[in-house]
Amino acid sequence: MTFEYAPAPESASVVNIADSYGLFINGKFVPAKGGMTFPTINPANEKVLSKVAYASKDDVDKAVAAARAAYTKVWSKLSPAERGKYLFRIARILQERAREFAVLETLNNGKPIRETRDADIPLAAAHFFYHAGWADKLEHAGVGNNPKSLGVAGQIIPWNFPLLMLSWKIAPALAAGNTVVLKPAETTPLTALFFAEVCQQADLPPGVVNILTGDGATGSHIVNHPGIDKIAFTGSTEVGKLIARSVAGTKKSLTLELGGKGANIVYEDAAIDETIEGIVNGIFFNQGHVCCAGSRLLVQESVHDEVIEKLQRRMSQIRVGDPMDKNTDMGAINSSAQLAKIRELADVGGEEGATRWDNGCELPAKGFWFRPTIFTGVTQAQRIAREEIFGPVLSVLTFRTPQEAIDKANNTPFGLSAGIWSDKGSKVLWTAKNLKAGVIWANTFNKFDPASPFGGYKESGWGREGGRHGLSAYLKGGK
Amino acid sequence: MLLVDGTESSLRAMLQALPPVDEVGAHARAAMLGTRSIKTTSKSWAIDTAISMIDLTTLEGSDTPGKVRALCNKAVRPDSTDATVPHVGAICVYNDMVAVARKHLDAIGGADIPVAAVSTAFPSGRASREVKIRDTQDALDAGATEIDMVIDRGAFLAGDIMKVFTEIVYIKELCGDRAHLKVIFETGELVTLDNVRKASFLAMAAGADFIKTSTGKISPAATPPVVLVMLEAVRDFYAQTGVKIGVKPAGGIRNTKDAIKQLVLVNETAGAQWLNPQLFRIGASALLNDLLMQRMKLRDGHYAGPNYVTLD
């Protein structure tokens, strides 16, 4: 007897995607200079969803000018409580349109509808609610009395959590009194453009939020624009370094949220069954396209075989396929470029002598797909133990003592996240104290809350997002 | 392979070697599985499967031969208008109603439906060993082929696990080849998931054929996290010994949605090989009519009123 789950697809009809979208500048959708556009696709079937405008340097100039005008004339003069009202309004509209946003995000990103419905969109709304409350309480943000906004923020976000990363950027910036020019990722522009509609719906004053679609060159124009006071970037460490170089020596302030190679430490006294769930959530949530993914599993050698056996059995149940199906656990890889990168690093893992295993599931013919994969017998010297793969690939290493776990966990150029699995409270606290990572989860993984700061050490970035710490990155102490 | 040799030290060693359960994580996993969307053909399969797994139960002080016979009729033909509806898994009654149920089932073409008797001073389990043995013997003599015994929760919570273990061993011996033994934990009284895991292994090592959540007299009963932990236990016990033990959630499963959630839990925890009445039962009374109404809805495209299913 088998229990096959019949297809349970979410309906795509709740969202109307236009044939083309302009840039959102000064409260209106306008074509890019020269009318340049590029297609955006559904990575699960490679079908074109829409065409979006390609912002060049001139468009960036226009958007920055609009943001500056809105900042000086309107937004910085508005009472803090009034700013808060706009943010509350945006938060409520996001909740009201949650289903539409969830479907759109799934279509454009490839992640399963269960995740957009239960994580991405509710968290995005929560970020606006949280920061709406801050707008008139900024003197408690910890930057001193009479805190001041910075001015115009240039914000560049990645494709892994498009709307959520937008909300992490825009909500604190607006609450603190800044205006923004935001560039969504090249492959996932659509929820940002729908968010532009939300700004219109909320009657947000024109120019407070400007959204420019484009590619890396567009982002570079934003970073190098002299009219911008603050750059906030989430993305790869490689690009983060370029940005840091460009911004060095200017008056711009900078926050960077970059890559990671999170250690997920499993002690022998852990609650094994729940740990397995945590490992799966840590690396296969969002196809592993998570900067804070628990991509390095450090297992105490005494329970290694049991953990791997249970993990493989659990991985065999991961349902990979149509992201719109409500029963899908893992969706499509976001782009062919990302798929190529995952494949390359996975191949290297095999060549370097680690043992590769995947769940052998069937994959759809069209679109970009990669099976949930683990490498066992990985050691610190191998590339798959050091480089961020940003896909559903887990490297498994072992350790013998708590100190060895710490040494191996910290032996990385990154320092974004880590996980600890143990039933012993004192051991959890000792481990957390000694880990060099910005976010540490104990007996859970990938839990997010707008009140909790998020960010990294070392090559994982500068600054924090979320909570009071994240808010202060958009403020300066006043006099 | 046996996990214990019958000594207290071996029993304690086995229970101490069990990994702990993280309550938060177990609740999260059960909740996630509760979001599975079971539609159309899979819903239809799940409804029929759930019907075939029901231990149709009446355990009231007011039970009479007439009431029990009515329940037997329902068990054999749950929907008198539709012969394609499978019969239920078993009838579950008090000791003194076993003979009535057995006789009536045999008379109406339900000879293949087992009669289960609740036993060992159900529901509290507070009686001497002699009384519990006599209780079970009575049920077996009356024709019960399934014994649903309760464990001594007081002894379990007091740490007297040997008493709990030995009682199960005795009752199992009594059942022999004549009856399947289901061991009821009353998880609402054991409270923690660590206790549920310990009780599961204790009962399996003592010879239980089934492990069962609850008597139906205490709430909470068969909550998804509890059933999840029990399904993990039978899965791991099978991996260690090669023996498959059944699971029976009972109490609180009143509608089709809850029943399907239970089947999803089985499917994604112990695995599809547990999805049959030999290894999974649902103890329920009101559930059957809701399953029948949902079945009609799938068949006819609209809901029928409550008067289109029978009150028994």
JSON list of N, CA and C in Angstrom, two decimals, chain B residues 31-64:
[
{"chain": "B", "resi": 31, "resn": "ALA", "atom": "N", "xyz": [3.37, 19.58, 13.38]},
{"chain": "B", "resi": 31, "resn": "ALA", "atom": "CA", "xyz": [2.59, 20.67, 12.79]},
{"chain": "B", "resi": 31, "resn": "ALA", "atom": "C", "xyz": [2.87, 20.80, 11.30]},
{"chain": "B", "resi": 32, "resn": "MET", "atom": "N", "xyz": [4.13, 20.64, 10.92]},
{"chain": "B", "resi": 32, "resn": "MET", "atom": "CA", "xyz": [4.48, 20.73, 9.49]},
{"chain": "B", "resi": 32, "resn": "MET", "atom": "C", "xyz": [3.75, 19.63, 8.71]},
{"chain": "B", "resi": 33, "resn": "LEU", "atom": "N", "xyz": [3.77, 18.41, 9.25]},
{"chain": "B", "resi": 33, "resn": "LEU", "atom": "CA", "xyz": [3.09, 17.33, 8.53]},
{"chain": "B", "resi": 33, "resn": "LEU", "atom": "C", "xyz": [1.58, 17.57, 8.48]},
{"chain": "B", "resi": 34, "resn": "GLY", "atom": "N", "xyz": [1.08, 18.33, 9.43]},
{"chain": "B", "resi": 34, "resn": "GLY", "atom": "CA", "xyz": [-0.33, 18.69, 9.42]},
{"chain": "B", "resi": 34, "resn": "GLY", "atom": "C", "xyz": [-0.71, 19.63, 8.29]},
{"chain": "B", "resi": 35, "resn": "THR", "atom": "N", "xyz": [0.28, 20.21, 7.61]},
{"chain": "B", "resi": 35, "resn": "THR", "atom": "CA", "xyz": [-0.02, 21.11, 6.50]},
{"chain": "B", "resi": 35, "resn": "THR", "atom": "C", "xyz": [-0.11, 20.39, 5.17]},
{"chain": "B", "resi": 36, "resn": "ARG", "atom": "N", "xyz": [0.16, 19.09, 5.15]},
{"chain": "B", "resi": 36, "resn": "ARG", "atom": "CA", "xyz": [0.04, 18.36, 3.88]},
{"chain": "B", "resi": 36, "resn": "ARG", "atom": "C", "xyz": [-1.39, 18.50, 3.34]},
{"chain": "B", "resi": 37, "resn": "SER", "atom": "N", "xyz": [-1.48, 18.72, 2.05]},
{"chain": "B", "resi": 37, "resn": "SER", "atom": "CA", "xyz": [-2.77, 18.96, 1.43]},
{"chain": "B", "resi": 37, "resn": "SER", "atom": "C", "xyz": [-3.19, 17.69, 0.68]},
{"chain": "B", "resi": 38, "resn": "ILE", "atom": "N", "xyz": [-4.17, 16.97, 1.24]},
{"chain": "B", "resi": 38, "resn": "ILE", "atom": "CA", "xyz": [-4.56, 15.68, 0.68]},
{"chain": "B", "resi": 38, "resn": "ILE", "atom": "C", "xyz": [-5.89, 15.86, -0.05]},
{"chain": "B", "resi": 39, "resn": "LYS", "atom": "N", "xyz": [-5.84, 15.76, -1.38]},
{"chain": "B", "resi": 39, "resn": "LYS", "atom": "CA", "xyz": [-7.01, 16.09, -2.20]},
{"chain": "B", "resi": 39, "resn": "LYS", "atom": "C", "xyz": [-7.37, 14.93, -3.14]},
{"chain": "B", "resi": 40, "resn": "THR", "atom": "N", "xyz": [-8.53, 15.04, -3.71]},
{"chain": "B", "resi": 40, "resn": "THR", "atom": "CA", "xyz": [-9.06, 14.17, -4.79]},
{"chain": "B", "resi": 40, "resn": "THR", "atom": "C", "xyz": [-8.79, 12.69, -4.57]},
{"chain": "B", "resi": 41, "resn": "THR", "atom": "N", "xyz": [-8.02, 12.06, -5.47]},
{"chain": "B", "resi": 41, "resn": "THR", "atom": "CA", "xyz": [-7.85, 10.61, -5.41]},
{"chain": "B", "resi": 41, "resn": "THR", "atom": "C", "xyz": [-7.15, 10.17, -4.12]},
{"chain": "B", "resi": 42, "resn": "SER", "atom": "N", "xyz": [-6.18, 10.99, -3.66]},
{"chain": "B", "resi": 42, "resn": "SER", "atom": "CA", "xyz": [-5.50, 10.57, -2.45]},
{"chain": "B", "resi": 42, "resn": "SER", "atom": "C", "xyz": [-6.41, 10.72, -1.23]},
{"chain": "B", "resi": 43, "resn": "LYS", "atom": "N", "xyz": [-7.31, 11.70, -1.27]},
{"chain": "B", "resi": 43, "resn": "LYS", "atom": "CA", "xyz": [-8.26, 11.85, -0.17]},
{"chain": "B", "resi": 43, "resn": "LYS", "atom": "C", "xyz": [-9.21, 10.66, -0.14]},
{"chain": "B", "resi": 44, "resn": "SER", "atom": "N", "xyz": [-9.65, 10.28, -1.31]},
{"chain": "B", "resi": 44, "resn": "SER", "atom": "CA", "xyz": [-10.56, 9.16, -1.41]},
{"chain": "B", "resi": 44, "resn": "SER", "atom": "C", "xyz": [-9.92, 7.88, -0.88]},
{"chain": "B", "resi": 45, "resn": "TRP", "atom": "N", "xyz": [-8.66, 7.66, -1.25]},
{"chain": "B", "resi": 45, "resn": "TRP", "atom": "CA", "xyz": [-7.93, 6.48, -0.75]},
{"chain": "B", "resi": 45, "resn": "TRP", "atom": "C", "xyz": [-7.77, 6.57, 0.77]},
{"chain": "B", "resi": 46, "resn": "ALA", "atom": "N", "xyz": [-7.45, 7.76, 1.23]},
{"chain": "B", "resi": 46, "resn": "ALA", "atom": "CA", "xyz": [-7.21, 7.94, 2.66]},
{"chain": "B", "resi": 46, "resn": "ALA", "atom": "C", "xyz": [-8.48, 7.69, 3.48]},
{"chain": "B", "resi": 47, "resn": "ILE", "atom": "N", "xyz": [-9.62, 8.13, 2.95]},
{"chain": "B", "resi": 47, "resn": "ILE", "atom": "CA", "xyz": [-10.88, 7.93, 3.68]},
{"chain": "B", "resi": 47, "resn": "ILE", "atom": "C", "xyz": [-11.19, 6.44, 3.82]},
{"chain": "B", "resi": 48, "resn": "ASP", "atom": "N", "xyz": [-11.08, 5.70, 2.72]},
{"chain": "B", "resi": 48, "resn": "ASP", "atom": "CA", "xyz": [-11.37, 4.27, 2.79]},
{"chain": "B", "resi": 48, "resn": "ASP", "atom": "C", "xyz": [-10.37, 3.54, 3.69]},
{"chain": "B", "resi": 49, "resn": "THR", "atom": "N", "xyz": [-9.11, 3.96, 3.58]},
{"chain": "B", "resi": 49, "resn": "THR", "atom": "CA", "xyz": [-8.09, 3.33, 4.43]},
{"chain": "B", "resi": 49, "resn": "THR", "atom": "C", "xyz": [-8.38, 3.61, 5.90]},
{"chain": "B", "resi": 50, "resn": "ALA", "atom": "N", "xyz": [-8.75, 4.85, 6.19]},
{"chain": "B", "resi": 50, "resn": "ALA", "atom": "CA", "xyz": [-9.04, 5.21, 7.59]},
{"chain": "B", "resi": 50, "resn": "ALA", "atom": "C", "xyz": [-10.24, 4.41, 8.11]},
{"chain": "B", "resi": 51, "resn": "ILE", "atom": "N", "xyz": [-11.27, 4.24, 7.27]},
{"chain": "B", "resi": 51, "resn": "ILE", "atom": "CA", "xyz": [-12.44, 3.45, 7.71]},
{"chain": "B", "resi": 51, "resn": "ILE", "atom": "C", "xyz": [-12.01, 2.03, 8.08]},
{"chain": "B", "resi": 52, "resn": "SER", "atom": "N", "xyz": [-11.15, 1.46, 7.23]},
{"chain": "B", "resi": 52, "resn": "SER", "atom": "CA", "xyz": [-10.74, 0.07, 7.47]},
{"chain": "B", "resi": 52, "resn": "SER", "atom": "C", "xyz": [-9.85, -0.07, 8.70]},
{"chain": "B", "resi": 53, "resn": "MET", "atom": "N", "xyz": [-9.37, 1.07, 9.21]},
{"chain": "B", "resi": 53, "resn": "MET", "atom": "CA", "xyz": [-8.47, 1.04, 10.38]},
{"chain": "B", "resi": 53, "resn": "MET", "atom": "C", "xyz": [-9.19, 1.36, 11.68]},
{"chain": "B", "resi": 54, "resn": "ILE", "atom": "N", "xyz": [-10.47, 1.68, 11.59]},
{"chain": "B", "resi": 54, "resn": "ILE", "atom": "CA", "xyz": [-11.16, 2.12, 12.82]},
{"chain": "B", "resi": 54, "resn": "ILE", "atom": "C", "xyz": [-11.43, 0.95, 13.75]},
{"chain": "B", "resi": 55, "resn": "ASP", "atom": "N", "xyz": [-11.07, 1.12, 15.01]},
{"chain": "B", "resi": 55, "resn": "ASP", "atom": "CA", "xyz": [-11.58, 0.24, 16.05]},
{"chain": "B", "resi": 55, "resn": "ASP", "atom": "C", "xyz": [-12.84, 0.93, 16.56]},
{"chain": "B", "resi": 56, "resn": "LEU", "atom": "N", "xyz": [-13.96, 0.50, 16.03]},
{"chain": "B", "resi": 56, "resn": "LEU", "atom": "CA", "xyz": [-15.23, 1.17, 16.36]},
{"chain": "B", "resi": 56, "resn": "LEU", "atom": "C", "xyz": [-15.56, 0.84, 17.81]},
{"chain": "B", "resi": 57, "resn": "THR", "atom": "N", "xyz": [-15.70, 1.90, 18.58]},
{"chain": "B", "resi": 57, "resn": "THR", "atom": "CA", "xyz": [-15.60, 1.74, 20.03]},
{"chain": "B", "resi": 57, "resn": "THR", "atom": "C", "xyz": [-16.85, 2.22, 20.76]},
{"chain": "B", "resi": 58, "resn": "THR", "atom": "N", "xyz": [-17.30, 1.43, 21.73]},
{"chain": "B", "resi": 58, "resn": "THR", "atom": "CA", "xyz": [-18.22, 1.99, 22.72]},
{"chain": "B", "resi": 58, "resn": "THR", "atom": "C", "xyz": [-17.77, 1.50, 24.09]},
{"chain": "B", "resi": 59, "resn": "LEU", "atom": "N", "xyz": [-17.47, 2.44, 24.95]},
{"chain": "B", "resi": 59, "resn": "LEU", "atom": "CA", "xyz": [-16.96, 2.12, 26.28]},
{"chain": "B", "resi": 59, "resn": "LEU", "atom": "C", "xyz": [-17.68, 2.98, 27.31]},
{"chain": "B", "resi": 60, "resn": "GLU", "atom": "N", "xyz": [-18.97, 2.68, 27.45]},
{"chain": "B", "resi": 60, "resn": "GLU", "atom": "CA", "xyz": [-19.79, 3.46, 28.36]},
{"chain": "B", "resi": 60, "resn": "GLU", "atom": "C", "xyz": [-20.41, 2.56, 29.42]},
{"chain": "B", "resi": 61, "resn": "GLY", "atom": "N", "xyz": [-20.67, 3.17, 30.57]},
{"chain": "B", "resi": 61, "resn": "GLY", "atom": "CA", "xyz": [-21.38, 2.43, 31.60]},
{"chain": "B", "resi": 61, "resn": "GLY", "atom": "C", "xyz": [-22.77, 2.05, 31.14]},
{"chain": "B", "resi": 62, "resn": "SER", "atom": "N", "xyz": [-23.29, 2.77, 30.18]},
{"chain": "B", "resi": 62, "resn": "SER", "atom": "CA", "xyz": [-24.66, 2.53, 29.72]},
{"chain": "B", "resi": 62, "resn": "SER", "atom": "C", "xyz": [-24.73, 1.57, 28.54]},
{"chain": "B", "resi": 63, "resn": "ASP", "atom": "N", "xyz": [-23.63, 0.95, 28.18]},
{"chain": "B", "resi": 63, "resn": "ASP", "atom": "CA", "xyz": [-23.66, 0.01, 27.05]},
{"chain": "B", "resi": 63, "resn": "ASP", "atom": "C", "xyz": [-24.60, -1.16, 27.34]},
{"chain": "B", "resi": 64, "resn": "THR", "atom": "N", "xyz": [-25.36, -1.52, 26.34]},
{"chain": "B", "resi": 64, "resn": "THR", "atom": "CA", "xyz": [-26.30, -2.66, 26.46]},
{"chain": "B", "resi": 64, "resn": "THR", "atom": "C", "xyz": [-26.09, -3.58, 25.26]}
]
